[in-house]
Amino acid sequence: MNDISQPLVALRGICKTFPGVNANQDVDLDLYAGQVHALLGENGAGKSTLMNILAGLYRPDAGQILLDGQETTILSPRHAFELGVGMVHQHFMLVDSFTAVENIVLGMAGPALHIDLNAAESRLRAFSQQYGMEVPLNVPVGALTVGQRQRIEILRLLYRQANIMIFDEPTAVLTPQEADTLGAIVRRLCGEGKAVVYITHKLREALTFSDRISVLRNGRLVATLA
Ligand code: ADP
Ligand code: MG
């Protein structure tokens, strides 16, 4: 916990409109290294939109994003990754016909021809052992369970050395046992100094998993609680 230090991420006055809906209205949010920040709210409250903005999928209509105190324009998901921001989406973004290794290495900077798949695989295997996330790395991901695919998404963030990790309703697709394991992984990532965002619509999960809770309602931030 380091509440007194500068936030790793500061969102200021974020606004985002979709046709007919204000998905985010003037939202402020601070994220700190070594903390899990729960983003709580009902379906449609604007949680995914806000984090998709930080992850480079959407551009805000108004507002600022400060990373380490520097105002930053996040141009794309790849750019977000380069800045240390990674997101495990509610609907996974893996290509079914590719293996874990292929999915993770693909889309990274540099010409694909120069990527050493074997080296990538050993690095992934090391992460998977270190974090207790066993998962087949050489099978097309379409053949895997959702729990396994989620692990691949998490390995992807580790591989790309994200220090800001966003989990969008991660337990929605998991068995209770898998959800417990995920909780332990999230706590561990936070213990390693990463800033973790945990999106959920379940109050109990927010209370169990997080250091701070921000509540969104109809696109507006209604509370932030320690
Ligand atoms: P939450 O993640 O809290 O359930 P969302 O951020 O997904 O909420 O959605 C907030 C509002 O914005 C909802 O009304 C939703 O229908 C709308 N919305 C989200 N994404 C889009 C989109 N790509 N196009 C149009 N409307 C969207
Ligand atoms: Mg959502």
PDB file of C-alpha atoms and ligand atoms in Angstrom:
ATOM      1  CA  MET A   1       0.000   0.000   0.000  1.00  0.00           C
ATOM      2  CA  ASN A   2       1.393   3.362  -0.901  1.00  0.00           C
ATOM      3  CA  ASP A   3      -1.481   5.766  -0.883  1.00  0.00           C
ATOM      4  CA  ILE A   4       0.758   8.742  -0.234  1.00  0.00           C
ATOM      5  CA  SER A   5       2.807   8.307  -3.403  1.00  0.00           C
ATOM      6  CA  GLN A   6       1.815   9.495  -6.842  1.00  0.00           C
ATOM      7  CA  PRO A   7      -0.759   7.303  -8.540  1.00  0.00           C
ATOM      8  CA  LEU A   8       0.547   5.142 -11.353  1.00  0.00           C
ATOM      9  CA  VAL A   9      -2.586   6.052 -13.294  1.00  0.00           C
ATOM     10  CA  ALA A  10      -4.805   9.091 -12.869  1.00  0.00           C
ATOM     11  CA  LEU A  11      -7.939   9.359 -14.963  1.00  0.00           C
ATOM     12  CA  ARG A  12      -9.375  12.879 -14.919  1.00  0.00           C
ATOM     13  CA  GLY A  13     -12.793  13.922 -16.149  1.00  0.00           C
ATOM     14  CA  ILE A  14     -13.165  11.029 -18.561  1.00  0.00           C
ATOM     15  CA  CYS A  15     -16.227  11.290 -20.824  1.00  0.00           C
ATOM     16  CA  LYS A  16     -17.337   8.822 -23.456  1.00  0.00           C
ATOM     17  CA  THR A  17     -20.597   8.861 -25.380  1.00  0.00           C
ATOM     18  CA  PHE A  18     -22.030   6.177 -27.607  1.00  0.00           C
ATOM     19  CA  PRO A  19     -25.092   6.898 -29.743  1.00  0.00           C
ATOM     20  CA  GLY A  20     -27.857   7.571 -27.220  1.00  0.00           C
ATOM     21  CA  VAL A  21     -25.841   6.820 -24.083  1.00  0.00           C
ATOM     22  CA  ASN A  22     -23.340   8.611 -21.851  1.00  0.00           C
ATOM     23  CA  ALA A  23     -21.186   5.599 -21.002  1.00  0.00           C
ATOM     24  CA  ASN A  24     -18.735   7.665 -18.913  1.00  0.00           C
ATOM     25  CA  GLN A  25     -19.439  11.123 -17.529  1.00  0.00           C
ATOM     26  CA  ASP A  26     -16.626  13.100 -15.930  1.00  0.00           C
ATOM     27  CA  VAL A  27     -15.017  10.091 -14.238  1.00  0.00           C
ATOM     28  CA  ASP A  28     -11.916  10.448 -12.037  1.00  0.00           C
ATOM     29  CA  LEU A  29      -9.963   7.395 -10.910  1.00  0.00           C
ATOM     30  CA  ASP A  30      -6.529   6.906  -9.329  1.00  0.00           C
ATOM     31  CA  LEU A  31      -4.677   3.605  -9.467  1.00  0.00           C
ATOM     32  CA  TYR A  32      -1.730   2.822  -7.221  1.00  0.00           C
ATOM     33  CA  ALA A  33       1.089   0.309  -7.521  1.00  0.00           C
ATOM     34  CA  GLY A  34       0.572  -2.639  -5.190  1.00  0.00           C
ATOM     35  CA  GLN A  35      -3.182  -2.156  -4.865  1.00  0.00           C
ATOM     36  CA  VAL A  36      -6.203  -3.948  -6.213  1.00  0.00           C
ATOM     37  CA  HIS A  37      -8.842  -1.405  -7.160  1.00  0.00           C
ATOM     38  CA  ALA A  38     -12.316  -2.816  -7.634  1.00  0.00           C
ATOM     39  CA  LEU A  39     -14.562  -1.120 -10.160  1.00  0.00           C
ATOM     40  CA  LEU A  40     -18.066  -1.944  -9.026  1.00  0.00           C
ATOM     41  CA  GLY A  41     -21.392  -1.277 -10.704  1.00  0.00           C
ATOM     42  CA  GLU A  42     -24.409  -2.792 -12.369  1.00  0.00           C
ATOM     43  CA  ASN A  43     -24.449  -3.939 -15.963  1.00  0.00           C
ATOM     44  CA  GLY A  44     -24.259  -0.940 -18.243  1.00  0.00           C
ATOM     45  CA  ALA A  45     -22.721   1.329 -15.575  1.00  0.00           C
ATOM     46  CA  GLY A  46     -19.714   2.098 -17.792  1.00  0.00           C
ATOM     47  CA  LYS A  47     -17.025  -0.050 -16.140  1.00  0.00           C
ATOM     48  CA  SER A  48     -15.778  -1.796 -19.286  1.00  0.00           C
ATOM     49  CA  THR A  49     -15.882   1.428 -21.281  1.00  0.00           C
ATOM     50  CA  LEU A  50     -13.682   3.239 -18.758  1.00  0.00           C
ATOM     51  CA  MET A  51     -11.095   0.459 -18.740  1.00  0.00           C
ATOM     52  CA  ASN A  52     -11.268  -0.011 -22.513  1.00  0.00           C
ATOM     53  CA  ILE A  53     -10.228   3.640 -22.708  1.00  0.00           C
ATOM     54  CA  LEU A  54      -7.214   2.979 -20.469  1.00  0.00           C
ATOM     55  CA  ALA A  55      -6.401  -0.141 -22.511  1.00  0.00           C
ATOM     56  CA  GLY A  56      -6.408   1.826 -25.764  1.00  0.00           C
ATOM     57  CA  LEU A  57      -9.538   0.363 -27.382  1.00  0.00           C
ATOM     58  CA  TYR A  58     -11.516   3.595 -27.212  1.00  0.00           C
ATOM     59  CA  ARG A  59     -10.486   7.225 -27.201  1.00  0.00           C
ATOM     60  CA  PRO A  60     -12.238   9.379 -24.600  1.00  0.00           C
ATOM     61  CA  ASP A  61     -14.381  12.277 -25.883  1.00  0.00           C
ATOM     62  CA  ALA A  62     -12.947  14.413 -23.093  1.00  0.00           C
ATOM     63  CA  GLY A  63     -10.683  14.049 -20.096  1.00  0.00           C
ATOM     64  CA  GLN A  64      -7.061  13.202 -19.385  1.00  0.00           C
ATOM     65  CA  ILE A  65      -5.033  10.106 -18.702  1.00  0.00           C
ATOM     66  CA  LEU A  66      -1.904  10.610 -16.613  1.00  0.00           C
ATOM     67  CA  LEU A  67       0.605   7.795 -16.361  1.00  0.00           C
ATOM     68  CA  ASP A  68       3.211   8.415 -13.660  1.00  0.00           C
ATOM     69  CA  GLY A  69       2.003  12.000 -13.635  1.00  0.00           C
ATOM     70  CA  GLN A  70       2.527  12.510 -17.383  1.00  0.00           C
ATOM     71  CA  GLU A  71      -0.446  13.313 -19.562  1.00  0.00           C
ATOM     72  CA  THR A  72      -0.591  10.557 -22.163  1.00  0.00           C
ATOM     73  CA  THR A  73      -2.651   9.868 -25.273  1.00  0.00           C
ATOM     74  CA  ILE A  74      -3.174   6.140 -25.620  1.00  0.00           C
ATOM     75  CA  LEU A  75      -3.434   5.423 -29.325  1.00  0.00           C
ATOM     76  CA  SER A  76      -4.143   1.690 -29.512  1.00  0.00           C
ATOM     77  CA  PRO A  77      -4.102  -1.514 -27.471  1.00  0.00           C
ATOM     78  CA  ARG A  78      -0.540  -2.092 -28.638  1.00  0.00           C
ATOM     79  CA  HIS A  79       0.455   1.361 -27.486  1.00  0.00           C
ATOM     80  CA  ALA A  80      -1.243   0.691 -24.144  1.00  0.00           C
ATOM     81  CA  PHE A  81       0.842  -2.468 -23.768  1.00  0.00           C
ATOM     82  CA  GLU A  82       4.003  -0.508 -24.546  1.00  0.00           C
ATOM     83  CA  LEU A  83       3.008   1.845 -21.731  1.00  0.00           C
ATOM     84  CA  GLY A  84       2.534  -1.106 -19.371  1.00  0.00           C
ATOM     85  CA  VAL A  85      -1.273  -1.395 -19.504  1.00  0.00           C
ATOM     86  CA  GLY A  86      -2.795  -4.816 -20.204  1.00  0.00           C
ATOM     87  CA  MET A  87      -6.394  -6.014 -19.972  1.00  0.00           C
ATOM     88  CA  VAL A  88      -8.037  -9.406 -19.665  1.00  0.00           C
ATOM     89  CA  HIS A  89     -11.301  -8.731 -21.473  1.00  0.00           C
ATOM     90  CA  GLN A  90     -14.738 -10.027 -20.587  1.00  0.00           C
ATOM     91  CA  HIS A  91     -14.850 -11.649 -24.000  1.00  0.00           C
ATOM     92  CA  PHE A  92     -11.397 -13.009 -24.655  1.00  0.00           C
ATOM     93  CA  MET A  93      -9.522 -11.735 -27.632  1.00  0.00           C
ATOM     94  CA  LEU A  94      -7.603 -14.878 -28.522  1.00  0.00           C
ATOM     95  CA  VAL A  95      -7.536 -16.389 -32.001  1.00  0.00           C
ATOM     96  CA  ASP A  96      -9.052 -19.889 -31.649  1.00  0.00           C
ATOM     97  CA  SER A  97      -6.929 -21.568 -34.304  1.00  0.00           C
ATOM     98  CA  PHE A  98      -3.644 -20.363 -32.795  1.00  0.00           C
ATOM     99  CA  THR A  99      -1.802 -21.867 -29.850  1.00  0.00           C
ATOM    100  CA  ALA A 100      -1.158 -19.937 -26.647  1.00  0.00           C
ATOM    101  CA  VAL A 101       2.385 -19.202 -27.749  1.00  0.00           C
ATOM    102  CA  GLU A 102       1.225 -17.934 -31.140  1.00  0.00           C
ATOM    103  CA  ASN A 103      -1.528 -15.822 -29.613  1.00  0.00           C
ATOM    104  CA  ILE A 104       0.791 -14.211 -27.119  1.00  0.00           C
ATOM    105  CA  VAL A 105       3.691 -13.534 -29.444  1.00  0.00           C
ATOM    106  CA  LEU A 106       1.510 -12.313 -32.307  1.00  0.00           C
ATOM    107  CA  GLY A 107       0.859  -8.632 -32.411  1.00  0.00           C
ATOM    108  CA  MET A 108       4.003  -7.816 -30.481  1.00  0.00           C
ATOM    109  CA  ALA A 109       6.345  -5.204 -31.851  1.00  0.00           C
ATOM    110  CA  GLY A 110       8.971  -6.304 -34.347  1.00  0.00           C
ATOM    111  CA  PRO A 111       8.797  -8.436 -37.466  1.00  0.00           C
ATOM    112  CA  ALA A 112       7.240 -11.834 -36.820  1.00  0.00           C
ATOM    113  CA  LEU A 113      10.064 -13.600 -38.640  1.00  0.00           C
ATOM    114  CA  HIS A 114      12.499 -12.621 -35.942  1.00  0.00           C
ATOM    115  CA  ILE A 115      10.486 -14.040 -33.070  1.00  0.00           C
ATOM    116  CA  ASP A 116      11.939 -17.143 -31.468  1.00  0.00           C
ATOM    117  CA  LEU A 117       8.862 -19.226 -30.656  1.00  0.00           C
ATOM    118  CA  ASN A 118      10.856 -21.717 -28.590  1.00  0.00           C
ATOM    119  CA  ALA A 119      12.293 -18.988 -26.404  1.00  0.00           C
ATOM    120  CA  ALA A 120       8.832 -17.468 -26.050  1.00  0.00           C
ATOM    121  CA  GLU A 121       7.460 -20.833 -25.018  1.00  0.00           C
ATOM    122  CA  SER A 122      10.082 -21.421 -22.324  1.00  0.00           C
ATOM    123  CA  ARG A 123       9.466 -17.979 -20.931  1.00  0.00           C
ATOM    124  CA  LEU A 124       5.722 -18.631 -20.836  1.00  0.00           C
ATOM    125  CA  ARG A 125       6.235 -22.020 -19.249  1.00  0.00           C
ATOM    126  CA  ALA A 126       8.338 -20.392 -16.542  1.00  0.00           C
ATOM    127  CA  PHE A 127       5.581 -17.863 -15.800  1.00  0.00           C
ATOM    128  CA  SER A 128       2.945 -20.565 -15.800  1.00  0.00           C
ATOM    129  CA  GLN A 129       4.903 -22.623 -13.231  1.00  0.00           C
ATOM    130  CA  GLN A 130       5.843 -19.617 -11.144  1.00  0.00           C
ATOM    131  CA  TYR A 131       2.204 -18.509 -10.814  1.00  0.00           C
ATOM    132  CA  GLY A 132       0.650 -21.965 -10.624  1.00  0.00           C
ATOM    133  CA  MET A 133      -1.246 -21.436 -13.885  1.00  0.00           C
ATOM    134  CA  GLU A 134      -0.870 -24.746 -15.660  1.00  0.00           C
ATOM    135  CA  VAL A 135      -2.182 -24.572 -19.213  1.00  0.00           C
ATOM    136  CA  PRO A 136      -1.339 -26.314 -22.518  1.00  0.00           C
ATOM    137  CA  LEU A 137       0.762 -23.915 -24.567  1.00  0.00           C
ATOM    138  CA  ASN A 138       0.866 -25.830 -27.842  1.00  0.00           C
ATOM    139  CA  VAL A 139      -2.789 -26.618 -28.466  1.00  0.00           C
ATOM    140  CA  PRO A 140      -5.120 -24.360 -30.508  1.00  0.00           C
ATOM    141  CA  VAL A 141      -6.805 -22.272 -27.828  1.00  0.00           C
ATOM    142  CA  GLY A 142     -10.233 -23.017 -29.314  1.00  0.00           C
ATOM    143  CA  ALA A 143      -9.874 -26.515 -27.826  1.00  0.00           C
ATOM    144  CA  LEU A 144      -9.342 -25.214 -24.282  1.00  0.00           C
ATOM    145  CA  THR A 145     -11.794 -24.413 -21.490  1.00  0.00           C
ATOM    146  CA  VAL A 146     -12.634 -20.776 -20.728  1.00  0.00           C
ATOM    147  CA  GLY A 147     -10.671 -21.057 -17.486  1.00  0.00           C
ATOM    148  CA  GLN A 148      -7.607 -22.164 -19.432  1.00  0.00           C
ATOM    149  CA  ARG A 149      -8.067 -19.402 -21.980  1.00  0.00           C
ATOM    150  CA  GLN A 150      -8.243 -16.869 -19.211  1.00  0.00           C
ATOM    151  CA  ARG A 151      -4.908 -18.137 -17.885  1.00  0.00           C
ATOM    152  CA  ILE A 152      -3.426 -17.595 -21.329  1.00  0.00           C
ATOM    153  CA  GLU A 153      -4.699 -14.019 -21.287  1.00  0.00           C
ATOM    154  CA  ILE A 154      -3.036 -13.511 -17.896  1.00  0.00           C
ATOM    155  CA  LEU A 155       0.206 -15.092 -19.139  1.00  0.00           C
ATOM    156  CA  ARG A 156       0.035 -12.660 -22.022  1.00  0.00           C
ATOM    157  CA  LEU A 157       0.048  -9.720 -19.612  1.00  0.00           C
ATOM    158  CA  LEU A 158       2.975 -11.195 -17.683  1.00  0.00           C
ATOM    159  CA  TYR A 159       4.887 -11.893 -20.873  1.00  0.00           C
ATOM    160  CA  ARG A 160       4.450  -8.301 -21.991  1.00  0.00           C
ATOM    161  CA  GLN A 161       5.464  -7.056 -18.549  1.00  0.00           C
ATOM    162  CA  ALA A 162       2.303  -5.083 -17.909  1.00  0.00           C
ATOM    163  CA  ASN A 163       2.481  -3.243 -14.603  1.00  0.00           C
ATOM    164  CA  ILE A 164      -1.136  -2.120 -14.810  1.00  0.00           C
ATOM    165  CA  MET A 165      -3.411  -5.141 -15.121  1.00  0.00           C
ATOM    166  CA  ILE A 166      -7.139  -4.897 -15.728  1.00  0.00           C
ATOM    167  CA  PHE A 167      -9.455  -7.865 -15.173  1.00  0.00           C
ATOM    168  CA  ASP A 168     -12.951  -7.418 -16.597  1.00  0.00           C
ATOM    169  CA  GLU A 169     -15.470  -9.555 -14.657  1.00  0.00           C
ATOM    170  CA  PRO A 170     -12.942 -12.379 -14.541  1.00  0.00           C
ATOM    171  CA  THR A 171     -14.918 -14.807 -12.400  1.00  0.00           C
ATOM    172  CA  ALA A 172     -18.031 -14.712 -14.605  1.00  0.00           C
ATOM    173  CA  VAL A 173     -16.650 -17.582 -16.703  1.00  0.00           C
ATOM    174  CA  LEU A 174     -14.990 -19.569 -13.905  1.00  0.00           C
ATOM    175  CA  THR A 175     -15.942 -22.432 -11.608  1.00  0.00           C
ATOM    176  CA  PRO A 176     -15.869 -21.519  -7.877  1.00  0.00           C
ATOM    177  CA  GLN A 177     -12.561 -23.361  -7.510  1.00  0.00           C
ATOM    178  CA  GLU A 178     -11.012 -21.563 -10.483  1.00  0.00           C
ATOM    179  CA  ALA A 179     -12.288 -18.297  -9.029  1.00  0.00           C
ATOM    180  CA  ASP A 180     -10.413 -18.971  -5.760  1.00  0.00           C
ATOM    181  CA  THR A 181      -7.212 -19.681  -7.675  1.00  0.00           C
ATOM    182  CA  LEU A 182      -7.674 -16.484  -9.639  1.00  0.00           C
ATOM    183  CA  GLY A 183      -8.151 -14.540  -6.413  1.00  0.00           C
ATOM    184  CA  ALA A 184      -4.789 -15.831  -5.174  1.00  0.00           C
ATOM    185  CA  ILE A 185      -3.115 -14.884  -8.457  1.00  0.00           C
ATOM    186  CA  VAL A 186      -4.577 -11.382  -8.318  1.00  0.00           C
ATOM    187  CA  ARG A 187      -3.343 -10.890  -4.730  1.00  0.00           C
ATOM    188  CA  ARG A 188       0.071 -12.104  -5.751  1.00  0.00           C
ATOM    189  CA  LEU A 189       0.331  -9.745  -8.739  1.00  0.00           C
ATOM    190  CA  CYS A 190      -0.614  -6.912  -6.454  1.00  0.00           C
ATOM    191  CA  GLY A 191       2.016  -8.068  -3.924  1.00  0.00           C
ATOM    192  CA  GLU A 192       4.580  -7.766  -6.698  1.00  0.00           C
ATOM    193  CA  GLY A 193       3.734  -4.097  -7.051  1.00  0.00           C
ATOM    194  CA  LYS A 194       1.381  -4.175  -9.996  1.00  0.00           C
ATOM    195  CA  ALA A 195      -1.645  -1.908 -10.068  1.00  0.00           C
ATOM    196  CA  VAL A 196      -4.626  -4.205 -10.549  1.00  0.00           C
ATOM    197  CA  VAL A 197      -8.148  -3.204 -11.586  1.00  0.00           C
ATOM    198  CA  TYR A 198     -10.804  -5.742 -10.778  1.00  0.00           C
ATOM    199  CA  ILE A 199     -14.114  -5.092 -12.522  1.00  0.00           C
ATOM    200  CA  THR A 200     -17.137  -6.758 -10.981  1.00  0.00           C
ATOM    201  CA  HIS A 201     -20.848  -6.278 -10.407  1.00  0.00           C
ATOM    202  CA  LYS A 202     -20.670  -8.345  -7.201  1.00  0.00           C
ATOM    203  CA  LEU A 203     -20.160  -6.411  -3.979  1.00  0.00           C
ATOM    204  CA  ARG A 204     -18.859  -9.477  -2.164  1.00  0.00           C
ATOM    205  CA  GLU A 205     -16.048  -9.952  -4.699  1.00  0.00           C
ATOM    206  CA  ALA A 206     -15.152  -6.291  -4.504  1.00  0.00           C
ATOM    207  CA  LEU A 207     -14.904  -6.521  -0.709  1.00  0.00           C
ATOM    208  CA  THR A 208     -12.920  -9.771  -0.795  1.00  0.00           C
ATOM    209  CA  PHE A 209     -10.400  -8.964  -3.502  1.00  0.00           C
ATOM    210  CA  SER A 210      -9.674  -5.278  -3.310  1.00  0.00           C
ATOM    211  CA  ASP A 211      -7.905  -2.528  -1.378  1.00  0.00           C
ATOM    212  CA  ARG A 212     -10.123   0.231  -2.752  1.00  0.00           C
ATOM    213  CA  ILE A 213     -13.517   0.299  -4.399  1.00  0.00           C
ATOM    214  CA  SER A 214     -14.924   2.760  -6.897  1.00  0.00           C
ATOM    215  CA  VAL A 215     -18.594   2.596  -7.706  1.00  0.00           C
ATOM    216  CA  LEU A 216     -19.970   3.604 -11.105  1.00  0.00           C
ATOM    217  CA  ARG A 217     -23.648   4.236 -11.778  1.00  0.00           C
ATOM    218  CA  ASN A 218     -25.089   5.327 -15.131  1.00  0.00           C
ATOM    219  CA  GLY A 219     -21.642   6.358 -16.315  1.00  0.00           C
ATOM    220  CA  ARG A 220     -20.840   8.452 -13.237  1.00  0.00           C
ATOM    221  CA  LEU A 221     -18.463   7.771 -10.387  1.00  0.00           C
ATOM    222  CA  VAL A 222     -20.633   7.804  -7.266  1.00  0.00           C
ATOM    223  CA  ALA A 223     -18.077   6.787  -4.619  1.00  0.00           C
ATOM    224  CA  THR A 224     -14.506   5.714  -3.974  1.00  0.00           C
ATOM    225  CA  LEU A 225     -13.951   3.855  -0.706  1.00  0.00           C
ATOM    226  CA  ALA A 226     -10.875   2.484   1.041  1.00  0.00           C
TER     227      ALA A 226
HETATM  228  P1  ADP B   1     -20.477  -2.206 -17.877  1.00  0.00           P
HETATM  229  O1  ADP B   1     -19.152  -2.750 -18.270  1.00  0.00           O
HETATM  230  O2  ADP B   1     -20.460  -1.449 -16.588  1.00  0.00           O
HETATM  231  O3  ADP B   1     -21.543  -3.246 -17.877  1.00  0.00           O
HETATM  232  P2  ADP B   1     -20.299  -0.794 -20.395  1.00  0.00           P
HETATM  233  O4  ADP B   1     -19.132   0.100 -20.234  1.00  0.00           O
HETATM  234  O5  ADP B   1     -20.098  -2.038 -21.182  1.00  0.00           O
HETATM  235  O6  ADP B   1     -20.912  -1.116 -18.962  1.00  0.00           O
HETATM  236  O7  ADP B   1     -21.483  -0.011 -21.079  1.00  0.00           O
HETATM  237  C1  ADP B   1     -21.888   1.286 -20.668  1.00  0.00           C
HETATM  238  C2  ADP B   1     -22.970   1.768 -21.622  1.00  0.00           C
HETATM  239  O8  ADP B   1     -22.406   2.016 -22.896  1.00  0.00           O
HETATM  240  C3  ADP B   1     -24.077   0.734 -21.861  1.00  0.00           C
HETATM  241  O9  ADP B   1     -25.276   1.445 -22.006  1.00  0.00           O
HETATM  242  C4  ADP B   1     -23.676   0.071 -23.142  1.00  0.00           C
HETATM  243  O10 ADP B   1     -24.785  -0.419 -23.834  1.00  0.00           O
HETATM  244  C5  ADP B   1     -23.006   1.203 -23.898  1.00  0.00           C
HETATM  245  N1  ADP B   1     -21.925   0.738 -24.788  1.00  0.00           N
HETATM  246  C6  ADP B   1     -20.780   0.128 -24.405  1.00  0.00           C
HETATM  247  N2  ADP B   1     -19.990  -0.123 -25.462  1.00  0.00           N
HETATM  248  C7  ADP B   1     -20.658   0.328 -26.550  1.00  0.00           C
HETATM  249  C8  ADP B   1     -20.387   0.349 -27.942  1.00  0.00           C
HETATM  250  N3  ADP B   1     -19.238  -0.137 -28.436  1.00  0.00           N
HETATM  251  N4  ADP B   1     -21.305   0.893 -28.756  1.00  0.00           N
HETATM  252  C9  ADP B   1     -22.461   1.392 -28.278  1.00  0.00           C
HETATM  253  N5  ADP B   1     -22.781   1.410 -26.983  1.00  0.00           N
HETATM  254  C10 ADP B   1     -21.907   0.879 -26.111  1.00  0.00           C
HETATM  255 MG    MG B   2     -18.632  -4.704 -18.726  1.00  0.00          MG
END
